[in-house]
Short mmCIF file of C-alpha atoms in Angstrom, two decimals:
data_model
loop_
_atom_site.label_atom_id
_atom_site.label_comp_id
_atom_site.label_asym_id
_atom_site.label_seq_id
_atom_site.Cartn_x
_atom_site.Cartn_y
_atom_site.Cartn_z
CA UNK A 204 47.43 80.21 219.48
CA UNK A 205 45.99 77.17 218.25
CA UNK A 206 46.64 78.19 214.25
CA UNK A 207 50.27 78.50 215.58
CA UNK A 208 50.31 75.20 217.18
CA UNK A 209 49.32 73.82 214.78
CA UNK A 210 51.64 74.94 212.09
CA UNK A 211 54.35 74.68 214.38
CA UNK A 212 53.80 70.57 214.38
CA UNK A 213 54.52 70.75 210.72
CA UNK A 214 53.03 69.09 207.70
CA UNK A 215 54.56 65.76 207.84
CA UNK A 216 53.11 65.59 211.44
CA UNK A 217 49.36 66.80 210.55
CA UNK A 218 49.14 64.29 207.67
CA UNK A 219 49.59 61.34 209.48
CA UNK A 220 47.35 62.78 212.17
CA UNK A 221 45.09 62.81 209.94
CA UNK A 222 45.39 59.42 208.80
CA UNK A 223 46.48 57.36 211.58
CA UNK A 224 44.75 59.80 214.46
CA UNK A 225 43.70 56.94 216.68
CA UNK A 226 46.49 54.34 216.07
CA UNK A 227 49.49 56.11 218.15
CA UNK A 228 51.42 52.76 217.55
CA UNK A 229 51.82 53.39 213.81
CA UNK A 230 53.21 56.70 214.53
CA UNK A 231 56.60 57.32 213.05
CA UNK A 232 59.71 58.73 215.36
CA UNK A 233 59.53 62.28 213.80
CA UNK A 234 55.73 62.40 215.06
CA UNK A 235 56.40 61.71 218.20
CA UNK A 236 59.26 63.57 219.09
CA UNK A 237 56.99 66.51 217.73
CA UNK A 238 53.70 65.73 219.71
CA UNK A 239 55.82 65.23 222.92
CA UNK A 240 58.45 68.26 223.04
CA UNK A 241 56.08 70.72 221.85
CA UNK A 242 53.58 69.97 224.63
CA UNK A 243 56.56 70.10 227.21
CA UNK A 244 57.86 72.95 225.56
CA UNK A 245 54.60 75.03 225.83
CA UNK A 246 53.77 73.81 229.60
CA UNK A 247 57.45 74.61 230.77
CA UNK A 248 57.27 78.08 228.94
CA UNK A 249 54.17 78.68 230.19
CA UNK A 250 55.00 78.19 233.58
CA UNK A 251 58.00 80.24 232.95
CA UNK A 252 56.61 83.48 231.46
CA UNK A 253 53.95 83.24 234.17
CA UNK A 254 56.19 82.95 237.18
CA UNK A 255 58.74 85.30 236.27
CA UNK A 256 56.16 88.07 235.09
CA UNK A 257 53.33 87.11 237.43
CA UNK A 258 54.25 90.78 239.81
CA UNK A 259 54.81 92.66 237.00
CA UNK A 260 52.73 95.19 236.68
CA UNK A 261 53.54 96.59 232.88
CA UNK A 262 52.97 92.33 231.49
CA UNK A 263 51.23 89.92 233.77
CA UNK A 264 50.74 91.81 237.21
CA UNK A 265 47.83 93.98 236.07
CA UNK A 266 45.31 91.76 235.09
CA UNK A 267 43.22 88.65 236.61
CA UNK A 268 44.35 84.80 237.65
CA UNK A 269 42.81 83.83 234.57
CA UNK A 270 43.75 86.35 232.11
CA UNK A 271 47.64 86.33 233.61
CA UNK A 272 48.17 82.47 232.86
CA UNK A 273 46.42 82.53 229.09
CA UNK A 274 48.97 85.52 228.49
CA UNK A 275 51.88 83.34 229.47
CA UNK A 276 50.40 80.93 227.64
CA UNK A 277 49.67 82.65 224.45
CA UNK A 278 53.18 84.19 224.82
CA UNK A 279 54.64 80.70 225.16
CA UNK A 280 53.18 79.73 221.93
CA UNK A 281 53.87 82.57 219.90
CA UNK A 282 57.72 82.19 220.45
CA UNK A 283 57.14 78.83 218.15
CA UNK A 284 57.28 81.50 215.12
CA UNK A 285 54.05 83.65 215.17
CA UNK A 286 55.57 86.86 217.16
CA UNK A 287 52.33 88.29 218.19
CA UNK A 288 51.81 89.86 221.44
CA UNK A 289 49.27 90.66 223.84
CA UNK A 290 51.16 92.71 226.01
CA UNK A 291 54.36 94.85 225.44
CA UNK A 292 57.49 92.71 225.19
CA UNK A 293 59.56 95.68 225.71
CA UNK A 294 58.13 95.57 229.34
CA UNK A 295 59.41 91.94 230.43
CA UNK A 296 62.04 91.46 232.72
CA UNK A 297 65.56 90.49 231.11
CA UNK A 298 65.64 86.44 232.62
CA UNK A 299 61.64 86.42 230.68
CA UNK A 300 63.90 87.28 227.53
CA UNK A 301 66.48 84.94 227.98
CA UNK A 302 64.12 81.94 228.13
CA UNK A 303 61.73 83.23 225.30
CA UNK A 304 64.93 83.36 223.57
CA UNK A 305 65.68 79.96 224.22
CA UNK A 306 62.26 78.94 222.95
CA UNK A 307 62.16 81.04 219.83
CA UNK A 308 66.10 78.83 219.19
CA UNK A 309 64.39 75.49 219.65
CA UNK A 310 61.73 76.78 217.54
CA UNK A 311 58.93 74.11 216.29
CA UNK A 312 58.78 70.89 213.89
CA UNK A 313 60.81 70.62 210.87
CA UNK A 314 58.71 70.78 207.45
CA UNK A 315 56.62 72.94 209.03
CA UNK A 316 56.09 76.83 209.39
CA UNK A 317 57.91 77.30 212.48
CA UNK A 318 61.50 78.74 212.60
CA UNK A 319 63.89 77.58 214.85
CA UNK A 320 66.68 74.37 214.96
CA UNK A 321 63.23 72.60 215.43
CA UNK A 322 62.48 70.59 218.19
CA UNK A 323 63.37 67.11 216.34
CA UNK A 324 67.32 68.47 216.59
CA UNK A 325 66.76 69.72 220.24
CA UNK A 326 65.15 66.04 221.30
CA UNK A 327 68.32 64.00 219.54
CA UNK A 328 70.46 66.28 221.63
CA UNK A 329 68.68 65.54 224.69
CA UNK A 330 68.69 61.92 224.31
CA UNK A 331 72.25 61.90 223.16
CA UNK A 332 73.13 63.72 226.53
CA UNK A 333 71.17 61.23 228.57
CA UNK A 334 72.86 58.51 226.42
CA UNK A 335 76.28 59.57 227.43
CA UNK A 336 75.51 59.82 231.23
CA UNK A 337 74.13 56.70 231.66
CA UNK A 338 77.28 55.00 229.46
CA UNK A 339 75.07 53.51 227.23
CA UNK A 340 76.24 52.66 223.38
CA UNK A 341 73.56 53.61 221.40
CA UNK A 342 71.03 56.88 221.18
CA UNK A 343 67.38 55.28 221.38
CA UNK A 344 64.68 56.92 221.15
CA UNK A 345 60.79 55.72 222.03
CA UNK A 346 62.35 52.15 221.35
CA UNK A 347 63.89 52.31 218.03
CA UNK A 348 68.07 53.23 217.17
CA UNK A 349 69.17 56.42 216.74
CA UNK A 350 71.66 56.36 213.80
CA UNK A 351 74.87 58.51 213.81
CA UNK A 352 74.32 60.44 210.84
CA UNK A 353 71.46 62.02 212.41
CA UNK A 354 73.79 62.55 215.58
CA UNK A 355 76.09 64.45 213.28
CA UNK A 356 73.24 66.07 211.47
CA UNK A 357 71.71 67.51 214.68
CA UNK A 358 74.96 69.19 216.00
CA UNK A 359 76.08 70.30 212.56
CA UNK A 360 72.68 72.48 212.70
CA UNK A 361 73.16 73.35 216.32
CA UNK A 362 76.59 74.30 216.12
CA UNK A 363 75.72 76.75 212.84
CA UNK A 364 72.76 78.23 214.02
CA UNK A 365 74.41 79.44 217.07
CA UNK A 366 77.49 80.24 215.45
CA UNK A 367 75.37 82.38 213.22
CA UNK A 368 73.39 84.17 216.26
CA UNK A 369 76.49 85.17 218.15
CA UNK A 370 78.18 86.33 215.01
CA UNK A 371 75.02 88.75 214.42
CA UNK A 372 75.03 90.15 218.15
CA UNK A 373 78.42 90.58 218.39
CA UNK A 374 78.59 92.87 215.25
CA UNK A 375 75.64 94.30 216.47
CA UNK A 376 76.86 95.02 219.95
CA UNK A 377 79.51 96.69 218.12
CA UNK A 378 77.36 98.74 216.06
CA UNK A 379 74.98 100.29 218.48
CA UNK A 380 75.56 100.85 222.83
CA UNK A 381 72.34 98.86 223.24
CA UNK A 382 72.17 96.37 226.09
CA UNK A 383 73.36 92.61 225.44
CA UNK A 384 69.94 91.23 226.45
CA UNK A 385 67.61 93.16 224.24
CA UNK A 386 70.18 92.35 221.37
CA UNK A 387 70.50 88.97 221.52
CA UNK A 388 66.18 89.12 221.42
CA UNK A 389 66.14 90.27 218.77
CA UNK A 390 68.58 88.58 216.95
CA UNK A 391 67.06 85.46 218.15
CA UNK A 392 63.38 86.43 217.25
CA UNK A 393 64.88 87.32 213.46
CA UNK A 394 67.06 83.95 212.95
CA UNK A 395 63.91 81.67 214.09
CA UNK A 396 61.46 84.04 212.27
CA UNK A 397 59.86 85.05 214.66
CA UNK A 398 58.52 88.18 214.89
CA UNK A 399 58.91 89.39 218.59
CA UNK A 400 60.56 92.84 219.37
CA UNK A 401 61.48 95.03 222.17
CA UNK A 402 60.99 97.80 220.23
CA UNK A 403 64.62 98.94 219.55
CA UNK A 404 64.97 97.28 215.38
CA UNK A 405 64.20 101.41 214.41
CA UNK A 406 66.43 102.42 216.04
CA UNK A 407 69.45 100.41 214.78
CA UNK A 408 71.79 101.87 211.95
CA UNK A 409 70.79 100.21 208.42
CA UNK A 410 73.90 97.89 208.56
CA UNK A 411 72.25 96.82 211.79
CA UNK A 412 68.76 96.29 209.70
CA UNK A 413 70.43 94.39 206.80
CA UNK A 414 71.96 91.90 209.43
CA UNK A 415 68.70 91.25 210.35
CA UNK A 416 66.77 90.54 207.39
CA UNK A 417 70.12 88.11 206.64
CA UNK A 418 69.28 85.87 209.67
CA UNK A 419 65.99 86.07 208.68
CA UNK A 420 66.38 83.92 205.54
CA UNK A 421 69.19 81.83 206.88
CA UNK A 422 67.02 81.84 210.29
CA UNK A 423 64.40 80.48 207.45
CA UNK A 424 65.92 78.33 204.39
CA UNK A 425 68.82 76.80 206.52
CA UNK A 426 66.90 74.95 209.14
CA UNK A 427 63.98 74.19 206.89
CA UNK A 428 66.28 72.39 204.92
CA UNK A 429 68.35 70.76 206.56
CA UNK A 430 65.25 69.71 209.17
CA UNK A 431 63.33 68.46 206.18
CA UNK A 432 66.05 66.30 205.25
CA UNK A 433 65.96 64.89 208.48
CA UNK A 434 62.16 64.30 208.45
CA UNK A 435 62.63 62.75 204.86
CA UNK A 436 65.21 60.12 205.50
#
């Protein structure tokens, strides 16, 4: 869990943690975006995973206190893009997939090895949203100006990526008589790299397959990309 934290920050992050570790001030707006929504990001899908599966005795419900919250824990972090699993995913309830689905979307930092939109376009959509309710001019962001190009940057990956998810379930939906909930798993694990299954990928036709492994290097190159540009500028 902590190897996948860890890449998850990305490398831009690490470096200047490991240069300016004890001078938060110097830290640049990428870093702490990063440092901030991945640790609310982990606690809220902890808490989720845990709540939601805590009676369920196939996941969470038979084992310890202890040993139930480090599961939704280490499930937490392994929708950032590590996909391993400590008990069977098949076995959690439909709302648990929903929100790991939402987490394996957001994904991690940009420049890093996590899949995902990354968590830098998820926070400028945040603030821009908090921006617009409280009728204020300007996105800022831990004290410094948003500019628009990243606005437009942000949704323009956004808009793609989930325009490139639906796409992939739909045709899938129409390929198979699987359920929409296990489908849109794992077309959400492959587009953000993932890893995570229900079990059903063997079990889809080969067209099925093939869409798959697509999202998997858009899922991969696109984001990377475009996020690294982001991180860059």
């Amino acid at each position: 869990a902590i190897a996948t934290i860890l890449g998850g920050l990305g490398f831009p992050v690490l470096r200047q943690l490991r240069k300016e570790f004890g001078r938060p001030l110097h830290w640049t707006m990428n870093t702490n975006i990063v440092l901030v929504m991945t640790g609310a990001l982990l606690v809220l899908g902890t808490v989720y995973i845990a709540v939601l599966e805590w009676g369920n005795r196939a996941t969470l419900g038979a084992h310890g206190i202890a040993d139930r919250v480090l599961i939704a824990f280490f499930h937490s972090v392994q929708t950032r893009t590590s996909g391993f699993n400590s008990v069977d995913i098949g076995q959690l309830t439909s709302e648990t997939w929903l929100g790991m689905d939402v987490l394996m979307f957001i994904g991690g930092g940009p420049a890093g090895t996590a899949g995902g939109i990354k968590v830098t376009t998820f926070a400028v959509l945040l603030f821009i949203i908090l921006t617009e309710l409280r009728g204020e001019g300007a996105v800022n962001i831990f004290g410094k100006r948003l500019s628009r190009a990243v606005h437009r940057e942000a949704i323009t990956i956004t808009l793609l990526s989930m325009a490139a998810v639906m796409s992939a379930t739909i045709a899938l939906m129409v390929m198979t008589h699987l359920d929409l909930d296990v489908l849109l798993f794992e077309v959400v694990s492959a587009f953000g790299t993932v890893g995570l299954s229900t079990g059903i990928t063997p079990d889809l036709p080969p067209a099925g397959q093939i869409i798959l492994m697509i999202l998997m290097f858009l899922g991969r190159l696109g984001p990377l990309t475009l996020g690294t540009a982001l991180v860059l500028k």
